[in-house]
Amino acid sequence: MLTLPETVDVHAKAAHAKATLSRTPLRLVVSAMLAGMWIGIGDVLMWSAAGPLHVDGNPFEKLVAGSVFAAALTIVVFAGSELATSAMMILPLGAVRRTISWLRAGGVLLGIFFANMLGAFAFAWVIIQTGILGHGPAGEFAVDTLAGKIAHTPAELFWRGVMCNVLVCVAIWAAARLKNEVAKAVIIFWGVLAFIASGFEHVVANMTTFAIGLLSGGDVTWGDFATNMTFVGLGNLVGGAIVIGFAYAYVAGRFSRADAAGAEALVEEPEPVVANAEADFASASSR
């Protein structure tokens, strides 16, 4: 298992790899669109598997929903793609350790965020064409999920977003410390189960939920979508960057800029251009 200081530096290198990938913007966009699709698949899987339980009011609904949604982040990690919520922890750590600038960190994060959204909308259009959510328990669960997100106040959305990314990013953080792929998958499973079963808000998962409602003519407006993206996104940023990233960097004694030589040493070995946060830590932590 990596030490805490080593884990900070793994993520700082991952931030540099993201910045490198952003020099070929189309490749970054495609990678992030794939992540938007994988998270969308988690939504559809959750509605399909837990829909009958939701309709019946079964108390095991949240447990089943969280268990199956874990497939989404697991695929993102092991297949490799750029996800905004994990980037919210990794890119600020790179800026703190001076492997990238704060300006570059912000620019890359925004690029990943909107490319995730593009992937989610493309995926949502395909799902609408399949008709699998047009009727039955899965469709009812999807409609109720969207209605619930619209009903939340901005403050509720923000704090649910904070808690969601605390759990997502602690799973990413802990997985970076581990050298065994099975162990990585297990910690990711528990982090995702916790946030779904608790009812917290993940901005990328919400992209697909709202996209299906908007594209299918559901009872939702673009204003509802913008409100959710803004407050959940800000909450996810606070949860990932501050509660997990900055807090663990401080505990590890790495909450400061590396000097010029130290920053250069962190990135002296070029990462593959197709690198992403999850693949970066998987390879680095197994060395």
mmCIF file of C-alpha atoms in Angstrom:
data_model
loop_
_atom_site.group_PDB
_atom_site.id
_atom_site.type_symbol
_atom_site.label_atom_id
_atom_site.label_comp_id
_atom_site.label_asym_id
_atom_site.label_seq_id
_atom_site.Cartn_x
_atom_site.Cartn_y
_atom_site.Cartn_z
ATOM 1 C CA MET A 1 0.000 0.000 0.000
ATOM 2 C CA LEU A 2 1.282 3.470 -0.875
ATOM 3 C CA THR A 3 1.933 5.994 1.874
ATOM 4 C CA LEU A 4 -0.200 9.131 2.033
ATOM 5 C CA PRO A 5 2.585 11.358 0.624
ATOM 6 C CA GLU A 6 3.135 8.911 -2.232
ATOM 7 C CA THR A 7 -0.601 8.932 -2.963
ATOM 8 C CA VAL A 8 -0.646 12.716 -3.199
ATOM 9 C CA ASP A 9 2.208 12.578 -5.689
ATOM 10 C CA VAL A 10 0.476 9.865 -7.749
ATOM 11 C CA HIS A 11 -2.511 12.168 -8.154
ATOM 12 C CA ALA A 12 -0.268 15.152 -8.910
ATOM 13 C CA LYS A 13 1.257 13.150 -11.750
ATOM 14 C CA ALA A 14 -2.229 12.183 -12.909
ATOM 15 C CA ALA A 15 -3.122 15.882 -13.055
ATOM 16 C CA HIS A 16 -0.098 16.513 -15.264
ATOM 17 C CA ALA A 17 -1.197 13.644 -17.530
ATOM 18 C CA LYS A 18 -4.641 15.233 -17.894
ATOM 19 C CA ALA A 19 -3.050 18.527 -18.827
ATOM 20 C CA THR A 20 -0.916 16.715 -21.400
ATOM 21 C CA LEU A 21 -3.976 15.018 -22.875
ATOM 22 C CA SER A 22 -5.729 18.393 -23.130
ATOM 23 C CA ARG A 23 -3.128 19.460 -25.701
ATOM 24 C CA THR A 24 -5.013 17.181 -28.084
ATOM 25 C CA PRO A 25 -8.519 18.468 -27.219
ATOM 26 C CA LEU A 26 -10.473 16.012 -29.345
ATOM 27 C CA ARG A 27 -8.911 13.051 -27.575
ATOM 28 C CA LEU A 28 -9.772 14.566 -24.213
ATOM 29 C CA VAL A 29 -13.348 15.174 -25.369
ATOM 30 C CA VAL A 30 -13.794 11.603 -26.601
ATOM 31 C CA SER A 31 -12.335 10.174 -23.393
ATOM 32 C CA ALA A 32 -14.669 12.321 -21.275
ATOM 33 C CA MET A 33 -17.679 11.492 -23.475
ATOM 34 C CA LEU A 34 -17.000 7.813 -22.812
ATOM 35 C CA ALA A 35 -17.081 8.519 -19.071
ATOM 36 C CA GLY A 36 -20.420 10.314 -19.468
ATOM 37 C CA MET A 37 -21.742 7.234 -21.256
ATOM 38 C CA TRP A 38 -20.434 4.772 -18.653
ATOM 39 C CA ILE A 39 -22.037 6.735 -15.824
ATOM 40 C CA GLY A 40 -25.269 6.906 -17.850
ATOM 41 C CA ILE A 41 -25.212 3.140 -18.155
ATOM 42 C CA GLY A 42 -25.097 3.039 -14.360
ATOM 43 C CA ASP A 43 -28.305 5.091 -14.274
ATOM 44 C CA VAL A 44 -30.130 2.783 -16.680
ATOM 45 C CA LEU A 45 -28.872 -0.325 -14.902
ATOM 46 C CA MET A 46 -30.038 1.086 -11.568
ATOM 47 C CA TRP A 47 -33.527 1.900 -12.896
ATOM 48 C CA SER A 48 -33.850 -1.475 -14.567
ATOM 49 C CA ALA A 49 -32.625 -3.585 -11.643
ATOM 50 C CA ALA A 50 -34.245 -1.660 -8.799
ATOM 51 C CA GLY A 51 -37.334 -0.432 -10.663
ATOM 52 C CA PRO A 52 -39.612 -3.301 -9.557
ATOM 53 C CA LEU A 53 -38.509 -2.747 -5.943
ATOM 54 C CA HIS A 54 -39.167 0.982 -6.285
ATOM 55 C CA VAL A 55 -42.689 0.439 -7.603
ATOM 56 C CA ASP A 56 -43.455 -1.998 -4.766
ATOM 57 C CA GLY A 57 -41.969 0.269 -2.107
ATOM 58 C CA ASN A 58 -39.482 -2.443 -1.160
ATOM 59 C CA PRO A 59 -36.967 -1.260 1.478
ATOM 60 C CA PHE A 60 -34.141 -3.037 -0.376
ATOM 61 C CA GLU A 61 -34.512 -0.660 -3.335
ATOM 62 C CA LYS A 62 -31.620 1.623 -2.341
ATOM 63 C CA LEU A 63 -29.327 -1.282 -1.513
ATOM 64 C CA VAL A 64 -29.885 -2.888 -4.921
ATOM 65 C CA ALA A 65 -29.656 0.462 -6.726
ATOM 66 C CA GLY A 66 -26.324 1.305 -5.090
ATOM 67 C CA SER A 67 -24.910 -2.154 -5.653
ATOM 68 C CA VAL A 68 -25.560 -2.207 -9.389
ATOM 69 C CA PHE A 69 -24.648 1.454 -9.995
ATOM 70 C CA ALA A 70 -21.152 0.632 -8.734
ATOM 71 C CA ALA A 71 -20.575 -0.976 -12.135
ATOM 72 C CA ALA A 72 -20.441 2.506 -13.677
ATOM 73 C CA LEU A 73 -17.450 3.865 -11.751
ATOM 74 C CA THR A 74 -15.736 0.479 -11.911
ATOM 75 C CA ILE A 75 -15.909 0.584 -15.710
ATOM 76 C CA VAL A 76 -14.657 4.185 -15.764
ATOM 77 C CA VAL A 77 -11.667 3.174 -13.650
ATOM 78 C CA PHE A 78 -10.693 -0.039 -15.379
ATOM 79 C CA ALA A 79 -11.636 0.828 -18.969
ATOM 80 C CA GLY A 80 -10.115 4.314 -18.681
ATOM 81 C CA SER A 81 -11.902 7.608 -19.305
ATOM 82 C CA GLU A 82 -12.030 11.148 -17.943
ATOM 83 C CA LEU A 83 -14.651 11.810 -15.263
ATOM 84 C CA ALA A 84 -15.310 15.283 -13.861
ATOM 85 C CA THR A 85 -15.980 14.197 -10.283
ATOM 86 C CA SER A 86 -12.616 12.471 -9.789
ATOM 87 C CA ALA A 87 -10.905 15.282 -11.713
ATOM 88 C CA MET A 88 -12.305 17.688 -9.105
ATOM 89 C CA MET A 89 -9.920 16.100 -6.604
ATOM 90 C CA ILE A 90 -6.971 15.311 -8.851
ATOM 91 C CA LEU A 91 -6.527 18.558 -10.788
ATOM 92 C CA PRO A 92 -6.454 20.792 -7.665
ATOM 93 C CA LEU A 93 -3.864 18.448 -6.138
ATOM 94 C CA GLY A 94 -1.746 18.895 -9.257
ATOM 95 C CA ALA A 95 -2.042 22.660 -8.896
ATOM 96 C CA VAL A 96 -1.064 22.498 -5.210
ATOM 97 C CA ARG A 97 1.988 20.376 -6.048
ATOM 98 C CA ARG A 98 2.783 22.635 -9.033
ATOM 99 C CA THR A 99 2.711 19.905 -11.675
ATOM 100 C CA ILE A 100 0.141 22.092 -13.470
ATOM 101 C CA SER A 101 -1.032 25.682 -13.065
ATOM 102 C CA TRP A 102 -4.309 26.648 -11.415
ATOM 103 C CA LEU A 103 -5.468 28.115 -14.706
ATOM 104 C CA ARG A 104 -4.761 24.892 -16.580
ATOM 105 C CA ALA A 105 -6.449 22.867 -13.833
ATOM 106 C CA GLY A 106 -9.614 24.936 -14.153
ATOM 107 C CA GLY A 107 -9.611 24.816 -17.939
ATOM 108 C CA VAL A 108 -9.118 21.053 -18.124
ATOM 109 C CA LEU A 109 -11.819 20.477 -15.496
ATOM 110 C CA LEU A 110 -14.346 22.558 -17.437
ATOM 111 C CA GLY A 111 -13.440 20.710 -20.630
ATOM 112 C CA ILE A 112 -14.004 17.332 -18.972
ATOM 113 C CA PHE A 113 -17.266 18.514 -17.382
ATOM 114 C CA PHE A 114 -18.854 19.655 -20.636
ATOM 115 C CA ALA A 115 -17.544 16.657 -22.575
ATOM 116 C CA ASN A 116 -19.098 14.373 -19.925
ATOM 117 C CA MET A 117 -22.344 16.267 -20.583
ATOM 118 C CA LEU A 118 -22.028 15.786 -24.339
ATOM 119 C CA GLY A 119 -21.523 12.063 -23.848
ATOM 120 C CA ALA A 120 -24.489 11.883 -21.462
ATOM 121 C CA PHE A 121 -26.821 13.595 -23.946
ATOM 122 C CA ALA A 122 -25.686 11.369 -26.810
ATOM 123 C CA PHE A 123 -26.212 8.306 -24.639
ATOM 124 C CA ALA A 124 -29.618 9.569 -23.480
ATOM 125 C CA TRP A 125 -30.760 9.976 -27.098
ATOM 126 C CA VAL A 126 -29.789 6.380 -27.844
ATOM 127 C CA ILE A 127 -31.602 5.107 -24.745
ATOM 128 C CA ILE A 128 -34.754 6.955 -25.786
ATOM 129 C CA GLN A 129 -34.579 5.223 -29.180
ATOM 130 C CA THR A 130 -34.406 1.813 -27.488
ATOM 131 C CA GLY A 131 -37.720 2.407 -25.701
ATOM 132 C CA ILE A 132 -36.599 0.523 -22.584
ATOM 133 C CA LEU A 133 -37.637 3.398 -20.316
ATOM 134 C CA GLY A 134 -40.905 4.098 -22.112
ATOM 135 C CA HIS A 135 -42.947 1.808 -19.890
ATOM 136 C CA GLY A 136 -42.760 -0.487 -16.897
ATOM 137 C CA PRO A 137 -41.022 -0.178 -13.528
ATOM 138 C CA ALA A 138 -37.723 1.051 -14.996
ATOM 139 C CA GLY A 139 -39.454 3.975 -16.678
ATOM 140 C CA GLU A 140 -41.428 4.803 -13.534
ATOM 141 C CA PHE A 141 -38.260 4.789 -11.452
ATOM 142 C CA ALA A 142 -36.516 7.079 -13.963
ATOM 143 C CA VAL A 143 -39.412 9.563 -13.919
ATOM 144 C CA ASP A 144 -39.555 9.552 -10.117
ATOM 145 C CA THR A 145 -35.784 10.003 -9.896
ATOM 146 C CA LEU A 146 -35.947 13.112 -12.069
ATOM 147 C CA ALA A 147 -38.917 14.531 -10.159
ATOM 148 C CA GLY A 148 -37.058 14.077 -6.887
ATOM 149 C CA LYS A 149 -34.012 15.956 -8.164
ATOM 150 C CA ILE A 150 -36.164 18.859 -9.347
ATOM 151 C CA ALA A 151 -37.882 19.052 -5.944
ATOM 152 C CA HIS A 152 -34.667 19.610 -3.985
ATOM 153 C CA THR A 153 -33.725 23.139 -2.900
ATOM 154 C CA PRO A 154 -30.388 24.602 -4.075
ATOM 155 C CA ALA A 155 -28.968 24.152 -0.566
ATOM 156 C CA GLU A 156 -30.017 20.500 -0.513
ATOM 157 C CA LEU A 157 -28.481 19.940 -3.936
ATOM 158 C CA PHE A 158 -25.213 21.557 -2.840
ATOM 159 C CA TRP A 159 -24.765 19.565 0.353
ATOM 160 C CA ARG A 160 -25.875 16.310 -1.251
ATOM 161 C CA GLY A 161 -23.273 17.050 -3.917
ATOM 162 C CA VAL A 162 -20.613 17.601 -1.258
ATOM 163 C CA MET A 163 -21.341 14.275 0.415
ATOM 164 C CA CYS A 164 -21.535 12.410 -2.880
ATOM 165 C CA ASN A 165 -18.073 13.401 -3.994
ATOM 166 C CA VAL A 166 -16.632 12.843 -0.551
ATOM 167 C CA LEU A 167 -17.570 9.193 -1.033
ATOM 168 C CA VAL A 168 -16.622 8.974 -4.729
ATOM 169 C CA CYS A 169 -13.247 10.641 -4.234
ATOM 170 C CA VAL A 170 -12.378 8.747 -1.067
ATOM 171 C CA ALA A 171 -12.940 5.588 -3.136
ATOM 172 C CA ILE A 172 -10.610 6.936 -5.842
ATOM 173 C CA TRP A 173 -8.119 8.083 -3.202
ATOM 174 C CA ALA A 174 -8.124 4.746 -1.381
ATOM 175 C CA ALA A 175 -7.922 2.769 -4.627
ATOM 176 C CA ALA A 176 -4.793 4.743 -5.555
ATOM 177 C CA ARG A 177 -3.097 3.422 -2.425
ATOM 178 C CA LEU A 178 -3.803 -0.206 -3.295
ATOM 179 C CA LYS A 179 -1.709 -2.410 -5.569
ATOM 180 C CA ASN A 180 -4.256 -5.157 -6.221
ATOM 181 C CA GLU A 181 -6.972 -4.712 -8.855
ATOM 182 C CA VAL A 182 -9.520 -6.754 -6.913
ATOM 183 C CA ALA A 183 -8.982 -4.583 -3.845
ATOM 184 C CA LYS A 184 -9.415 -1.469 -5.985
ATOM 185 C CA ALA A 185 -12.733 -2.785 -7.310
ATOM 186 C CA VAL A 186 -13.938 -3.577 -3.787
ATOM 187 C CA ILE A 187 -13.248 -0.093 -2.394
ATOM 188 C CA ILE A 188 -14.878 1.515 -5.435
ATOM 189 C CA PHE A 189 -17.954 -0.665 -4.895
ATOM 190 C CA TRP A 190 -18.352 0.440 -1.278
ATOM 191 C CA GLY A 191 -17.896 4.122 -2.058
ATOM 192 C CA VAL A 192 -20.526 4.084 -4.796
ATOM 193 C CA LEU A 193 -22.944 1.949 -2.802
ATOM 194 C CA ALA A 194 -22.702 4.449 0.054
ATOM 195 C CA PHE A 195 -23.490 7.526 -2.023
ATOM 196 C CA ILE A 196 -26.348 5.992 -4.028
ATOM 197 C CA ALA A 197 -28.018 4.289 -1.060
ATOM 198 C CA SER A 198 -27.721 7.510 0.968
ATOM 199 C CA GLY A 199 -29.439 9.580 -1.740
ATOM 200 C CA PHE A 200 -26.555 11.944 -2.512
ATOM 201 C CA GLU A 201 -26.126 13.791 -5.832
ATOM 202 C CA HIS A 202 -23.547 13.052 -8.560
ATOM 203 C CA VAL A 203 -23.396 15.740 -11.217
ATOM 204 C CA VAL A 204 -22.413 13.426 -14.091
ATOM 205 C CA ALA A 205 -25.060 10.826 -13.229
ATOM 206 C CA ASN A 206 -27.601 13.651 -13.163
ATOM 207 C CA MET A 207 -26.610 14.663 -16.684
ATOM 208 C CA THR A 208 -28.133 11.479 -18.108
ATOM 209 C CA THR A 209 -31.193 11.696 -15.849
ATOM 210 C CA PHE A 210 -31.985 15.229 -17.009
ATOM 211 C CA ALA A 211 -30.988 14.572 -20.624
ATOM 212 C CA ILE A 212 -33.527 11.749 -20.919
ATOM 213 C CA GLY A 213 -36.231 13.978 -19.444
ATOM 214 C CA LEU A 214 -35.387 16.942 -21.670
ATOM 215 C CA LEU A 215 -35.023 14.985 -24.909
ATOM 216 C CA SER A 216 -38.161 12.916 -24.338
ATOM 217 C CA GLY A 217 -40.365 15.880 -23.487
ATOM 218 C CA GLY A 218 -40.663 15.088 -19.802
ATOM 219 C CA ASP A 219 -41.861 17.434 -17.070
ATOM 220 C CA VAL A 220 -38.534 19.272 -16.743
ATOM 221 C CA THR A 221 -37.082 22.565 -17.982
ATOM 222 C CA TRP A 222 -33.633 23.672 -19.010
ATOM 223 C CA GLY A 223 -33.719 25.959 -15.980
ATOM 224 C CA ASP A 224 -34.153 22.907 -13.727
ATOM 225 C CA PHE A 225 -31.176 21.323 -15.460
ATOM 226 C CA ALA A 226 -28.983 24.423 -15.056
ATOM 227 C CA THR A 227 -29.870 24.718 -11.364
ATOM 228 C CA ASN A 228 -28.976 21.100 -10.715
ATOM 229 C CA MET A 229 -25.707 21.268 -12.638
ATOM 230 C CA THR A 230 -24.662 24.452 -10.830
ATOM 231 C CA PHE A 231 -25.365 23.485 -7.236
ATOM 232 C CA VAL A 232 -24.570 19.777 -7.453
ATOM 233 C CA GLY A 233 -21.426 20.584 -9.444
ATOM 234 C CA LEU A 234 -20.227 23.107 -6.864
ATOM 235 C CA GLY A 235 -20.987 20.667 -4.064
ATOM 236 C CA ASN A 236 -19.064 17.900 -5.842
ATOM 237 C CA LEU A 237 -16.131 20.289 -6.262
ATOM 238 C CA VAL A 238 -16.041 21.135 -2.562
ATOM 239 C CA GLY A 239 -16.361 17.483 -1.560
ATOM 240 C CA GLY A 240 -13.642 16.278 -3.922
ATOM 241 C CA ALA A 241 -11.138 19.128 -3.837
ATOM 242 C CA ILE A 242 -11.393 20.334 -0.238
ATOM 243 C CA VAL A 243 -12.829 17.586 1.951
ATOM 244 C CA ILE A 244 -10.776 14.779 0.400
ATOM 245 C CA GLY A 245 -7.985 16.214 -1.770
ATOM 246 C CA PHE A 246 -6.786 19.146 0.323
ATOM 247 C CA ALA A 247 -7.485 17.434 3.646
ATOM 248 C CA TYR A 248 -5.425 14.353 2.816
ATOM 249 C CA ALA A 249 -2.691 16.470 1.247
ATOM 250 C CA TYR A 250 -2.467 18.395 4.529
ATOM 251 C CA VAL A 251 -2.402 15.206 6.610
ATOM 252 C CA ALA A 252 0.320 13.840 4.319
ATOM 253 C CA GLY A 253 2.425 16.976 4.673
ATOM 254 C CA ARG A 254 2.068 17.702 0.959
ATOM 255 C CA PHE A 255 -0.253 20.711 1.137
ATOM 256 C CA SER A 256 2.328 23.029 -0.359
ATOM 257 C CA ARG A 257 3.927 23.677 -3.676
ATOM 258 C CA ALA A 258 6.785 21.382 -4.571
ATOM 259 C CA ASP A 259 9.892 23.397 -5.371
ATOM 260 C CA ALA A 260 10.870 23.604 -9.016
ATOM 261 C CA ALA A 261 13.109 20.542 -8.800
ATOM 262 C CA GLY A 262 10.481 18.559 -6.930
ATOM 263 C CA ALA A 263 7.727 19.427 -9.379
ATOM 264 C CA GLU A 264 9.947 18.502 -12.307
ATOM 265 C CA ALA A 265 10.812 15.181 -10.665
ATOM 266 C CA LEU A 266 7.123 14.361 -10.308
ATOM 267 C CA VAL A 267 6.547 14.596 -14.048
ATOM 268 C CA GLU A 268 9.949 13.688 -15.452
ATOM 269 C CA GLU A 269 8.626 10.373 -16.771
ATOM 270 C CA PRO A 270 6.052 11.206 -19.486
ATOM 271 C CA GLU A 271 2.689 9.556 -19.053
ATOM 272 C CA PRO A 272 0.896 7.982 -22.030
ATOM 273 C CA VAL A 273 -1.198 10.505 -23.952
ATOM 274 C CA VAL A 274 -4.301 8.401 -23.350
ATOM 275 C CA ALA A 275 -3.791 8.591 -19.592
ATOM 276 C CA ASN A 276 -6.660 9.349 -17.281
ATOM 277 C CA ALA A 277 -6.996 9.769 -13.548
ATOM 278 C CA GLU A 278 -8.066 6.251 -12.831
ATOM 279 C CA ALA A 279 -5.639 4.482 -15.152
ATOM 280 C CA ASP A 280 -2.829 6.718 -13.873
ATOM 281 C CA PHE A 281 -3.267 5.696 -10.268
ATOM 282 C CA ALA A 282 -3.817 2.066 -11.214
ATOM 283 C CA SER A 283 -0.457 1.884 -12.972
ATOM 284 C CA ALA A 284 1.455 4.137 -10.610
ATOM 285 C CA SER A 285 0.272 2.464 -7.429
ATOM 286 C CA SER A 286 1.193 -0.998 -8.720
ATOM 287 C CA ARG A 287 4.845 -0.092 -9.268
#
